[in-house]
C-alpha cells in the first residue's frame, strides 16, 4: 500500500481540492492517506476528516518537518509520498509514481510539473518561463510539491536533521541514477499571483540551498541546485528576442532574492517559513 502524507498548516481553502482529486479515481482503501494539521487555526482538520479513507493527525506545533515525522510514526506503507496540501495530484499520478519504485535502484521520485500561468502577471510568468527551462530544475525533485521515497530512501531521508527545504534535501541526498522524475505522473503547482509573493518563496528556496550547503550529507551536492550562468546564457542565445528580456528579469529577481536570503542567513534564520498565500484557492 502507498502511504500519502500531507502536512497542512492552515490549508482549509485547498486541502479539500487535493483530497477530492486524490480519492476520485482511487479504489476504497487503495491508499493510506494521512493529513497532519499542524498549528492550524482554521478548519483544515475538520475538512480533511470529512473524507473517507483519510486519517487526520492534529498537533499544535506549526512545523512541516515535525508534521512529516509525526505521520511517519503512524504510516505503514511504502513507497511513501509527501505531498504539499496546495498542489493537485490524482490517483493515477500516485500509481505512476509508485510503479517507478519497481525499477532497481530507484530510491526517490517526483512527478512532472504543470504550472498554470492564467491570472499571473508578466513578472511571475517570465520568471517561471526561464526557471522551468533550467536543467537543474527539470532534473531535480524540488519545486514539485510531491516527493516519493522507497523504504531505503525514507531511512536516508529521516536521518537528516530538520531542514527548511525538505524537497531540496530529498533531491540532493540521492544520486541522479537513484532519483527519477516520472513523466507519466503530473502535479499541478499553482504559482504565486504577485511578484512580491514570488520573491518570498524564492528567498525561502535560496535560504534552503544555503542551509543544505552547511550539512555534511548534502554539502557536496548543494552546488548542483544553483542556477548556472551558462544555462541562462544558453536560454537567451537560443531565442534572444523572445527570451533575452525574460532572462534579464530572472537575473534581476535572483539578485534581489540573494540580498534577502543573505540577511536571513546572517541573522541565523533557518526557520521562518515564507509562505505564498496568493496562490491558495487558485
PDB file of C-alpha atoms in Angstrom, residues 14 21 46 54 62 88 93 127 131 136 142 171 177 183 192 205 215 217 226:
ATOM      1  CA  UNK A  14      -7.133  23.961  -0.604  1.00  0.00           C
ATOM      2  CA  UNK A  21      -8.741  14.671  -6.706  1.00  0.00           C
ATOM      3  CA  UNK A  46     -12.384  19.247  10.075  1.00  0.00           C
ATOM      4  CA  UNK A  54      -8.365   9.876   5.199  1.00  0.00           C
ATOM      5  CA  UNK A  62       3.312  24.601  13.251  1.00  0.00           C
ATOM      6  CA  UNK A  88      -3.228  18.927  -7.180  1.00  0.00           C
ATOM      7  CA  UNK A  93      -0.398  10.043 -10.729  1.00  0.00           C
ATOM      8  CA  UNK A 127      10.444  34.136 -14.171  1.00  0.00           C
ATOM      9  CA  UNK A 131      13.172  28.710 -14.394  1.00  0.00           C
ATOM     10  CA  UNK A 136      18.761  21.661 -12.640  1.00  0.00           C
ATOM     11  CA  UNK A 142      12.385  20.163  -5.660  1.00  0.00           C
ATOM     12  CA  UNK A 171      16.784  15.804  -4.359  1.00  0.00           C
ATOM     13  CA  UNK A 177      20.542   7.415 -11.016  1.00  0.00           C
ATOM     14  CA  UNK A 183       6.697  11.851 -16.866  1.00  0.00           C
ATOM     15  CA  UNK A 192       2.144  32.979  -6.918  1.00  0.00           C
ATOM     16  CA  UNK A 205      14.321  28.381  -1.680  1.00  0.00           C
ATOM     17  CA  UNK A 215      25.015  19.992   6.090  1.00  0.00           C
ATOM     18  CA  UNK A 217      25.459  14.942   3.949  1.00  0.00           C
ATOM     19  CA  UNK A 226      22.195  26.550  -8.004  1.00  0.00           C
TER      20      UNK A 226
END
